[in-house]
mmCIF file of C-alpha atoms in Angstrom:
data_model
loop_
_atom_site.group_PDB
_atom_site.id
_atom_site.type_symbol
_atom_site.label_atom_id
_atom_site.label_comp_id
_atom_site.label_asym_id
_atom_site.label_seq_id
_atom_site.Cartn_x
_atom_site.Cartn_y
_atom_site.Cartn_z
ATOM 1 C CA MET A 1 0.000 0.000 0.000
ATOM 2 C CA THR A 2 1.402 3.431 -0.969
ATOM 3 C CA GLN A 3 1.674 6.280 1.486
ATOM 4 C CA ALA A 4 -0.884 8.321 -0.557
ATOM 5 C CA SER A 5 -3.556 5.588 -0.563
ATOM 6 C CA SER A 6 -2.965 5.004 3.137
ATOM 7 C CA ARG A 7 -3.535 8.709 3.804
ATOM 8 C CA ARG A 8 -6.748 8.683 1.684
ATOM 9 C CA ASP A 9 -8.114 5.712 3.637
ATOM 10 C CA PHE A 10 -7.297 7.443 6.917
ATOM 11 C CA LEU A 11 -9.120 10.611 5.812
ATOM 12 C CA LYS A 12 -12.185 8.597 4.710
ATOM 13 C CA GLN A 13 -12.332 6.790 8.038
ATOM 14 C CA THR A 14 -11.914 10.046 9.935
ATOM 15 C CA ALA A 15 -14.715 11.717 7.946
ATOM 16 C CA ALA A 16 -17.030 8.733 8.473
ATOM 17 C CA PHE A 17 -16.252 8.698 12.178
ATOM 18 C CA SER A 18 -16.875 12.455 12.480
ATOM 19 C CA THR A 19 -20.181 12.175 10.599
ATOM 20 C CA GLY A 20 -21.250 9.265 12.779
ATOM 21 C CA LEU A 21 -20.283 11.165 15.916
ATOM 22 C CA ALA A 22 -22.217 14.245 14.761
ATOM 23 C CA VAL A 23 -25.324 12.198 13.952
ATOM 24 C CA SER A 24 -25.038 10.334 17.233
ATOM 25 C CA SER A 25 -24.616 13.594 19.142
ATOM 26 C CA TRP A 26 -27.589 15.174 17.323
ATOM 27 C CA ALA A 27 -29.787 12.118 17.940
ATOM 28 C CA GLY A 28 -28.739 12.019 21.574
ATOM 29 C CA SER A 29 -29.487 15.713 22.042
ATOM 30 C CA LEU A 30 -32.831 15.358 20.281
ATOM 31 C CA LEU A 31 -33.764 12.393 22.460
ATOM 32 C CA ALA A 32 -32.695 14.207 25.605
ATOM 33 C CA ASN A 33 -34.611 17.350 24.706
ATOM 34 C CA THR A 34 -37.720 15.354 23.777
ATOM 35 C CA ALA A 35 -37.692 13.669 27.179
ATOM 36 C CA LEU A 36 -36.613 16.653 29.237
ATOM 37 C CA ASN A 37 -38.585 19.474 27.632
ATOM 38 C CA GLN A 38 -41.769 18.253 29.281
ATOM 39 C CA PRO A 39 -43.613 19.506 32.367
ATOM 40 C CA LEU A 40 -43.003 17.595 35.588
ATOM 41 C CA TYR A 41 -46.632 16.496 35.397
ATOM 42 C CA LYS A 42 -49.678 17.205 33.268
ATOM 43 C CA ILE A 43 -53.061 18.457 34.437
ATOM 44 C CA SER A 44 -56.457 16.917 33.720
ATOM 45 C CA LEU A 45 -59.924 17.624 35.080
ATOM 46 C CA ALA A 46 -62.036 15.022 36.865
ATOM 47 C CA GLN A 47 -65.702 15.375 35.951
ATOM 48 C CA TRP A 48 -66.727 15.038 39.597
ATOM 49 C CA SER A 49 -65.431 18.583 40.095
ATOM 50 C CA LEU A 50 -68.582 19.747 38.287
ATOM 51 C CA HIS A 51 -71.010 17.212 39.757
ATOM 52 C CA ARG A 52 -73.390 19.864 41.115
ATOM 53 C CA ALA A 53 -73.631 21.593 37.732
ATOM 54 C CA LEU A 54 -74.156 18.250 35.985
ATOM 55 C CA ARG A 55 -76.755 17.013 38.446
ATOM 56 C CA GLY A 56 -78.517 20.343 38.426
ATOM 57 C CA GLY A 57 -78.893 20.357 34.654
ATOM 58 C CA LYS A 58 -76.630 23.389 34.217
ATOM 59 C CA LEU A 59 -74.076 21.325 32.317
ATOM 60 C CA ASP A 60 -74.543 18.395 29.940
ATOM 61 C CA ASN A 61 -72.063 15.533 29.830
ATOM 62 C CA LEU A 62 -71.536 16.113 26.099
ATOM 63 C CA ASP A 63 -70.327 19.649 26.816
ATOM 64 C CA PHE A 64 -67.869 18.669 29.537
ATOM 65 C CA ALA A 65 -64.825 18.547 27.239
ATOM 66 C CA LYS A 66 -65.640 21.933 25.708
ATOM 67 C CA VAL A 67 -66.126 23.590 29.101
ATOM 68 C CA THR A 68 -62.886 22.016 30.344
ATOM 69 C CA LYS A 69 -60.942 23.589 27.493
ATOM 70 C CA GLU A 70 -62.688 26.932 27.155
ATOM 71 C CA GLU A 71 -63.308 27.738 30.827
ATOM 72 C CA PHE A 72 -60.195 26.258 32.422
ATOM 73 C CA GLY A 73 -57.614 25.863 29.640
ATOM 74 C CA ILE A 74 -57.188 22.170 30.467
ATOM 75 C CA ASN A 75 -56.627 19.657 27.667
ATOM 76 C CA ALA A 76 -57.515 16.317 29.274
ATOM 77 C CA VAL A 77 -60.624 14.956 30.998
ATOM 78 C CA GLU A 78 -61.556 12.131 33.363
ATOM 79 C CA TYR A 79 -65.187 11.083 33.043
ATOM 80 C CA VAL A 80 -67.514 9.732 35.745
ATOM 81 C CA ASN A 81 -69.914 7.022 34.565
ATOM 82 C CA GLN A 82 -72.754 8.434 36.687
ATOM 83 C CA PHE A 83 -73.214 11.246 34.181
ATOM 84 C CA PHE A 84 -73.818 8.962 31.186
ATOM 85 C CA LYS A 85 -74.886 5.840 33.048
ATOM 86 C CA ASP A 86 -77.116 4.411 30.308
ATOM 87 C CA LYS A 87 -74.776 5.256 27.424
ATOM 88 C CA ALA A 88 -71.953 2.733 27.920
ATOM 89 C CA GLU A 89 -73.088 0.687 24.929
ATOM 90 C CA ASP A 90 -74.544 3.536 22.881
ATOM 91 C CA LYS A 91 -72.054 3.763 20.011
ATOM 92 C CA LYS A 92 -73.642 6.885 18.557
ATOM 93 C CA TYR A 93 -73.467 8.725 21.872
ATOM 94 C CA LEU A 94 -69.856 7.678 22.515
ATOM 95 C CA ALA A 95 -68.938 8.780 18.992
ATOM 96 C CA GLU A 96 -70.437 12.183 19.743
ATOM 97 C CA MET A 97 -68.389 12.397 22.965
ATOM 98 C CA ASN A 98 -65.272 11.609 20.944
ATOM 99 C CA LYS A 99 -66.120 14.184 18.287
ATOM 100 C CA ARG A 100 -66.769 16.965 20.773
ATOM 101 C CA ALA A 101 -63.546 16.268 22.647
ATOM 102 C CA ALA A 102 -61.533 16.126 19.420
ATOM 103 C CA ASP A 103 -63.129 19.346 18.138
ATOM 104 C CA VAL A 104 -61.616 21.290 21.041
ATOM 105 C CA GLY A 105 -58.365 19.315 21.285
ATOM 106 C CA VAL A 106 -59.172 17.522 24.536
ATOM 107 C CA LYS A 107 -57.844 14.058 25.404
ATOM 108 C CA ASN A 108 -60.100 11.473 27.088
ATOM 109 C CA VAL A 109 -57.973 9.959 29.863
ATOM 110 C CA LEU A 110 -60.161 7.576 31.874
ATOM 111 C CA ILE A 111 -63.652 6.762 33.178
ATOM 112 C CA MET A 112 -64.397 6.523 36.900
ATOM 113 C CA ILE A 113 -66.868 3.697 37.556
ATOM 114 C CA ASP A 114 -69.310 3.592 40.461
ATOM 115 C CA GLY A 115 -72.533 1.708 41.168
ATOM 116 C CA GLU A 116 -71.729 -1.521 39.326
ATOM 117 C CA GLY A 117 -71.372 -3.825 42.322
ATOM 118 C CA ALA A 118 -68.611 -4.826 44.726
ATOM 119 C CA LEU A 119 -65.635 -6.403 42.977
ATOM 120 C CA GLY A 120 -64.694 -7.990 46.297
ATOM 121 C CA ASP A 121 -68.173 -9.231 47.214
ATOM 122 C CA PRO A 122 -67.988 -12.334 49.482
ATOM 123 C CA ASP A 123 -70.858 -13.850 47.487
ATOM 124 C CA ALA A 124 -69.212 -15.512 44.478
ATOM 125 C CA LYS A 125 -72.220 -14.954 42.193
ATOM 126 C CA LYS A 126 -72.506 -11.287 43.114
ATOM 127 C CA ARG A 127 -68.763 -10.826 42.645
ATOM 128 C CA THR A 128 -68.964 -12.378 39.186
ATOM 129 C CA GLN A 129 -71.942 -10.169 38.333
ATOM 130 C CA ALA A 130 -70.015 -7.079 39.449
ATOM 131 C CA ILE A 131 -67.103 -8.073 37.229
ATOM 132 C CA GLU A 132 -69.405 -8.528 34.253
ATOM 133 C CA ASN A 133 -71.154 -5.213 34.990
ATOM 134 C CA HIS A 134 -67.824 -3.478 34.455
ATOM 135 C CA HIS A 135 -67.208 -5.078 31.044
ATOM 136 C CA LYS A 136 -69.304 -2.520 29.172
ATOM 137 C CA TRP A 137 -67.257 0.294 30.706
ATOM 138 C CA VAL A 138 -64.041 -1.343 29.551
ATOM 139 C CA THR A 139 -65.295 -1.325 25.963
ATOM 140 C CA ALA A 140 -66.632 2.218 26.374
ATOM 141 C CA ALA A 141 -63.189 3.346 27.598
ATOM 142 C CA LYS A 142 -61.621 1.701 24.558
ATOM 143 C CA THR A 143 -64.065 3.503 22.252
ATOM 144 C CA LEU A 144 -63.320 6.851 23.913
ATOM 145 C CA GLY A 145 -59.563 6.357 23.633
ATOM 146 C CA CYS A 146 -59.028 6.264 27.398
ATOM 147 C CA HIS A 147 -56.127 4.368 28.928
ATOM 148 C CA SER A 148 -58.006 3.147 32.031
ATOM 149 C CA ILE A 149 -61.152 2.698 34.032
ATOM 150 C CA ARG A 150 -61.141 3.538 37.729
ATOM 151 C CA VAL A 151 -62.953 1.051 39.971
ATOM 152 C CA ASN A 152 -63.569 0.483 43.688
ATOM 153 C CA ALA A 153 -62.424 -2.477 45.785
ATOM 154 C CA ARG A 154 -65.336 -2.860 48.207
ATOM 155 C CA SER A 155 -65.602 -6.080 50.188
ATOM 156 C CA ASN A 156 -66.560 -7.530 53.593
ATOM 157 C CA GLY A 157 -64.810 -9.727 56.114
ATOM 158 C CA SER A 158 -61.442 -9.666 57.832
ATOM 159 C CA TYR A 159 -58.433 -7.700 56.579
ATOM 160 C CA GLU A 160 -56.956 -10.771 54.875
ATOM 161 C CA GLU A 161 -60.282 -12.061 53.540
ATOM 162 C CA GLN A 162 -61.095 -8.756 51.915
ATOM 163 C CA GLN A 163 -57.674 -8.618 50.295
ATOM 164 C CA LYS A 164 -58.164 -12.049 48.729
ATOM 165 C CA LEU A 165 -61.697 -11.308 47.549
ATOM 166 C CA ALA A 166 -60.801 -7.905 46.077
ATOM 167 C CA ALA A 167 -57.724 -9.373 44.372
ATOM 168 C CA ASP A 168 -59.861 -12.100 42.804
ATOM 169 C CA GLY A 169 -62.396 -9.651 41.388
ATOM 170 C CA LEU A 170 -59.729 -7.246 40.162
ATOM 171 C CA ARG A 171 -57.635 -9.967 38.558
ATOM 172 C CA ARG A 172 -60.577 -11.352 36.629
ATOM 173 C CA LEU A 173 -61.695 -7.906 35.473
ATOM 174 C CA THR A 174 -58.132 -6.987 34.501
ATOM 175 C CA GLU A 175 -57.798 -10.176 32.443
ATOM 176 C CA PHE A 176 -60.836 -9.019 30.451
ATOM 177 C CA ALA A 177 -59.660 -5.395 30.175
ATOM 178 C CA LYS A 178 -56.195 -6.461 29.051
ATOM 179 C CA LYS A 179 -57.691 -7.767 25.801
ATOM 180 C CA TYR A 180 -58.771 -4.216 24.992
ATOM 181 C CA GLY A 181 -55.577 -2.495 26.094
ATOM 182 C CA ILE A 182 -57.338 -0.911 29.073
ATOM 183 C CA ASN A 183 -55.921 -0.659 32.603
ATOM 184 C CA VAL A 184 -57.984 -1.237 35.738
ATOM 185 C CA LEU A 185 -57.147 1.281 38.461
ATOM 186 C CA VAL A 186 -58.290 1.188 42.075
ATOM 187 C CA GLU A 187 -58.841 4.371 44.052
ATOM 188 C CA ASN A 188 -58.581 4.639 47.812
ATOM 189 C CA HIS A 189 -62.283 5.215 48.348
ATOM 190 C CA GLY A 190 -63.223 4.439 51.941
ATOM 191 C CA GLY A 191 -63.024 1.425 54.240
ATOM 192 C CA LEU A 192 -59.956 -0.768 53.877
ATOM 193 C CA SER A 193 -59.267 0.658 50.416
ATOM 194 C CA SER A 194 -58.228 3.851 52.247
ATOM 195 C CA ASN A 195 -55.552 1.866 54.053
ATOM 196 C CA GLY A 196 -52.511 2.261 51.813
ATOM 197 C CA ALA A 197 -50.832 -0.900 53.052
ATOM 198 C CA TRP A 198 -53.991 -2.958 52.457
ATOM 199 C CA LEU A 199 -54.476 -1.713 48.893
ATOM 200 C CA ALA A 200 -50.780 -2.093 48.065
ATOM 201 C CA GLY A 201 -51.101 -5.681 49.299
ATOM 202 C CA VAL A 202 -54.041 -6.237 46.946
ATOM 203 C CA MET A 203 -51.922 -4.970 44.038
ATOM 204 C CA LYS A 204 -49.197 -7.462 44.912
ATOM 205 C CA MET A 205 -51.755 -10.278 44.991
ATOM 206 C CA VAL A 206 -53.192 -9.342 41.588
ATOM 207 C CA ASN A 207 -49.666 -9.025 40.195
ATOM 208 C CA MET A 208 -50.629 -7.748 36.748
ATOM 209 C CA PRO A 209 -49.076 -4.614 35.198
ATOM 210 C CA GLU A 210 -52.489 -3.632 33.804
ATOM 211 C CA CYS A 211 -53.931 -3.420 37.326
ATOM 212 C CA GLY A 212 -52.815 -0.329 39.224
ATOM 213 C CA THR A 213 -53.862 2.419 41.592
ATOM 214 C CA LEU A 214 -55.261 5.926 41.391
ATOM 215 C CA PRO A 215 -54.092 7.585 44.622
ATOM 216 C CA ASP A 216 -56.510 10.281 45.819
ATOM 217 C CA PHE A 217 -54.946 12.869 48.145
ATOM 218 C CA GLY A 218 -58.075 13.244 50.257
ATOM 219 C CA ASN A 219 -59.784 9.834 50.442
ATOM 220 C CA PHE A 220 -58.175 8.368 53.534
ATOM 221 C CA VAL A 221 -61.151 8.096 55.899
ATOM 222 C CA LEU A 222 -61.099 4.579 57.329
ATOM 223 C CA ASP A 223 -64.261 4.907 59.412
ATOM 224 C CA ARG A 224 -66.846 7.605 58.694
ATOM 225 C CA LYS A 225 -68.557 7.033 62.056
ATOM 226 C CA THR A 226 -65.450 7.613 64.157
ATOM 227 C CA GLY A 227 -63.636 9.869 61.707
ATOM 228 C CA GLU A 228 -60.509 7.698 61.883
ATOM 229 C CA GLN A 229 -58.105 8.551 59.064
ATOM 230 C CA TYR A 230 -55.066 6.954 57.506
ATOM 231 C CA ASP A 231 -52.027 9.203 57.078
ATOM 232 C CA ARG A 232 -52.498 10.648 53.600
ATOM 233 C CA TYR A 233 -48.805 11.128 52.856
ATOM 234 C CA LYS A 234 -47.957 7.601 53.962
ATOM 235 C CA GLY A 235 -50.896 6.248 51.971
ATOM 236 C CA VAL A 236 -49.975 8.019 48.741
ATOM 237 C CA LYS A 237 -46.349 6.904 49.105
ATOM 238 C CA GLU A 238 -47.513 3.280 49.481
ATOM 239 C CA LEU A 239 -49.792 3.496 46.436
ATOM 240 C CA MET A 240 -47.553 5.413 44.031
ATOM 241 C CA PRO A 241 -45.471 2.397 42.901
ATOM 242 C CA TYR A 242 -48.645 1.085 41.243
ATOM 243 C CA ALA A 243 -50.118 4.431 40.119
ATOM 244 C CA LYS A 244 -51.212 5.086 36.540
ATOM 245 C CA ALA A 245 -53.223 8.197 37.443
ATOM 246 C CA VAL A 246 -53.379 10.628 40.383
ATOM 247 C CA SER A 247 -56.321 12.520 41.890
ATOM 248 C CA ALA A 248 -55.530 15.969 43.268
ATOM 249 C CA LYS A 249 -58.376 16.369 45.758
ATOM 250 C CA THR A 250 -59.037 19.921 46.954
ATOM 251 C CA HIS A 251 -61.574 21.410 49.365
ATOM 252 C CA ASP A 252 -60.571 24.785 50.793
ATOM 253 C CA PHE A 253 -57.750 27.259 50.265
ATOM 254 C CA ASP A 254 -55.991 29.808 52.474
ATOM 255 C CA LYS A 255 -55.306 33.441 51.501
ATOM 256 C CA ASP A 256 -52.147 32.375 49.652
ATOM 257 C CA GLY A 257 -53.981 29.793 47.548
ATOM 258 C CA ASN A 258 -52.685 26.751 49.413
ATOM 259 C CA GLU A 259 -54.989 23.799 50.116
ATOM 260 C CA ILE A 260 -55.580 23.813 53.879
ATOM 261 C CA ASN A 261 -55.858 20.033 54.279
ATOM 262 C CA THR A 262 -52.947 18.882 52.124
ATOM 263 C CA ASP A 263 -49.407 20.196 51.800
ATOM 264 C CA TYR A 264 -49.265 20.080 48.007
ATOM 265 C CA VAL A 265 -45.517 20.620 47.741
ATOM 266 C CA LYS A 266 -44.912 17.661 50.043
ATOM 267 C CA MET A 267 -47.547 15.534 48.321
ATOM 268 C CA MET A 268 -46.429 16.264 44.772
ATOM 269 C CA GLN A 269 -42.830 15.592 45.733
ATOM 270 C CA ILE A 270 -43.945 12.107 46.840
ATOM 271 C CA VAL A 271 -45.639 11.665 43.465
ATOM 272 C CA LEU A 272 -42.557 12.786 41.535
ATOM 273 C CA ASP A 273 -40.176 10.765 43.687
ATOM 274 C CA ALA A 274 -42.080 7.664 42.537
ATOM 275 C CA GLY A 275 -41.134 8.548 38.952
ATOM 276 C CA TYR A 276 -44.660 9.598 37.989
ATOM 277 C CA HIS A 277 -44.991 12.356 35.378
ATOM 278 C CA GLY A 278 -48.447 11.639 33.951
ATOM 279 C CA TYR A 279 -51.784 13.348 34.434
ATOM 280 C CA VAL A 280 -52.775 14.773 37.800
ATOM 281 C CA GLY A 281 -56.537 15.141 37.818
ATOM 282 C CA ILE A 282 -58.158 18.083 39.591
ATOM 283 C CA GLU A 283 -61.020 16.893 41.796
ATOM 284 C CA TYR A 284 -62.507 19.877 43.600
ATOM 285 C CA GLU A 285 -65.055 19.020 46.310
ATOM 286 C CA GLY A 286 -65.184 22.242 48.296
ATOM 287 C CA LYS A 287 -68.246 24.309 49.105
ATOM 288 C CA LYS A 288 -66.850 27.734 49.992
ATOM 289 C CA LEU A 289 -65.953 28.440 46.361
ATOM 290 C CA ASP A 290 -68.332 27.546 43.561
ATOM 291 C CA GLU A 291 -67.238 24.694 41.323
ATOM 292 C CA TYR A 292 -65.781 26.883 38.583
ATOM 293 C CA ALA A 293 -63.801 29.043 41.022
ATOM 294 C CA GLY A 294 -62.651 25.949 42.938
ATOM 295 C CA ILE A 295 -61.324 24.307 39.779
ATOM 296 C CA LYS A 296 -59.447 27.471 38.826
ATOM 297 C CA ALA A 297 -57.948 27.736 42.320
ATOM 298 C CA SER A 298 -56.898 24.076 42.146
ATOM 299 C CA LYS A 299 -55.246 24.537 38.769
ATOM 300 C CA LYS A 300 -53.436 27.646 39.970
ATOM 301 C CA LEU A 301 -52.103 25.700 42.960
ATOM 302 C CA LEU A 302 -50.902 22.781 40.812
ATOM 303 C CA LEU A 303 -49.123 25.181 38.452
ATOM 304 C CA LYS A 304 -47.503 27.026 41.366
ATOM 305 C CA VAL A 305 -46.297 23.773 42.903
ATOM 306 C CA ARG A 306 -45.006 22.514 39.575
ATOM 307 C CA GLU A 307 -43.029 25.719 39.118
ATOM 308 C CA GLU A 308 -41.660 25.466 42.648
ATOM 309 C CA LEU A 309 -40.559 21.861 42.159
ATOM 310 C CA THR A 310 -38.861 22.642 38.839
ATOM 311 C CA PRO A 311 -35.239 23.724 39.542
ATOM 312 C CA GLU A 312 -35.024 27.519 39.219
ATOM 313 C CA GLU A 313 -31.886 27.558 37.121
ATOM 314 C CA THR A 314 -33.528 25.286 34.517
ATOM 315 C CA ALA A 315 -37.055 26.716 34.541
ATOM 316 C CA ASP A 316 -38.048 28.326 31.274
ATOM 317 C CA PRO A 317 -41.644 29.604 31.267
ATOM 318 C CA CYS A 318 -43.535 29.098 28.052
ATOM 319 C CA CYS A 319 -46.899 30.516 27.187
ATOM 320 C CA GLY A 320 -48.924 27.343 26.585
ATOM 321 C CA GLN A 321 -52.540 27.229 27.716
ATOM 322 C CA GLU A 322 -51.685 25.354 30.879
ATOM 323 C CA GLY A 323 -48.797 27.677 31.699
ATOM 324 C CA TYR A 324 -46.248 24.872 31.581
ATOM 325 C CA TYR A 325 -42.820 25.499 32.993
ATOM 326 C CA VAL A 326 -40.561 23.560 30.700
ATOM 327 C CA PRO A 327 -37.362 22.178 32.248
ATOM 328 C CA GLN A 328 -34.386 22.921 30.011
ATOM 329 C CA ARG A 329 -31.555 20.664 31.150
ATOM 330 C CA ARG A 330 -29.190 20.899 28.196
ATOM 331 C CA ARG A 331 -26.230 21.894 30.347
ATOM 332 C CA MET A 332 -26.823 18.968 32.668
ATOM 333 C CA PHE A 333 -27.078 16.645 29.675
ATOM 334 C CA ARG A 334 -23.826 17.954 28.204
ATOM 335 C CA ARG A 335 -22.006 17.501 31.503
ATOM 336 C CA ARG A 336 -23.212 13.906 31.710
ATOM 337 C CA LEU A 337 -22.301 13.329 28.052
ATOM 338 C CA PHE A 338 -18.726 14.493 28.508
ATOM 339 C CA ARG A 339 -18.287 12.474 31.700
ATOM 340 C CA ARG A 340 -18.719 9.273 29.707
#
């Protein structure tokens, strides 16, 4: 091989290596920015926040998505089956729900299911009936493009008996929902389900990735008669490893806009520490503010907390409808890149 041809080969290899390095660096930066230029969590609106307006005839279920976008600037909704109870198998009605949500750029996230029986009923026939009652909501969720249905884990008996019964009902329902690509989420919703350790134990028994939790910040009353409560921060921490949705329950606010029952900075840090960055659904249940004002106060609080939990030196406010604070961590990425 001559010295000239050897030099040409070296230059070709160097150019190819440099091109490959540039492409790799560009792809790496693009991937990093795609992942990092996102809000710490997204905001959705739970339909229960407007239950008085819906029950009073001031708001129709079909207009929920539009009101969510136009009144509150929120782009994702969580339905409650109570407000279209007889429409689960009405394809025309569900198509209209889809159209109205799409028309205003709103995403359907999940459906909260109540009144379809106890999935942990000690009576085997009743438990099976409850499971089958939920099937139509699984298919409705699929039609609406939701990722999950939220269910309850009611049962009777001892601590251990209720765990086994609830796990049986949830496992069987999840096996059905899995066929449709729908998750089954359990909310802490009174009784033993408001005991974080109990519900986490049920999740371990079910042992299916499609079965998870929907931690609610405020639903930790173990006994309504005595008022006994489970520690809400402990409960959320126990449920977050299985969470596929989160319910930001609010009731009342102080003069600074903070929720008086829940330390939202502390609570949202627990959520983020679990690696969760999905939708956090506003569920306002207060009475001092009307529903519209309560939802706006809740959103303002979630945005304030999100800004506070985003490192100051990387926060870059953008003017999207939800007021997202977009973390820009390019410098951090570069430092990590050059450490390799």
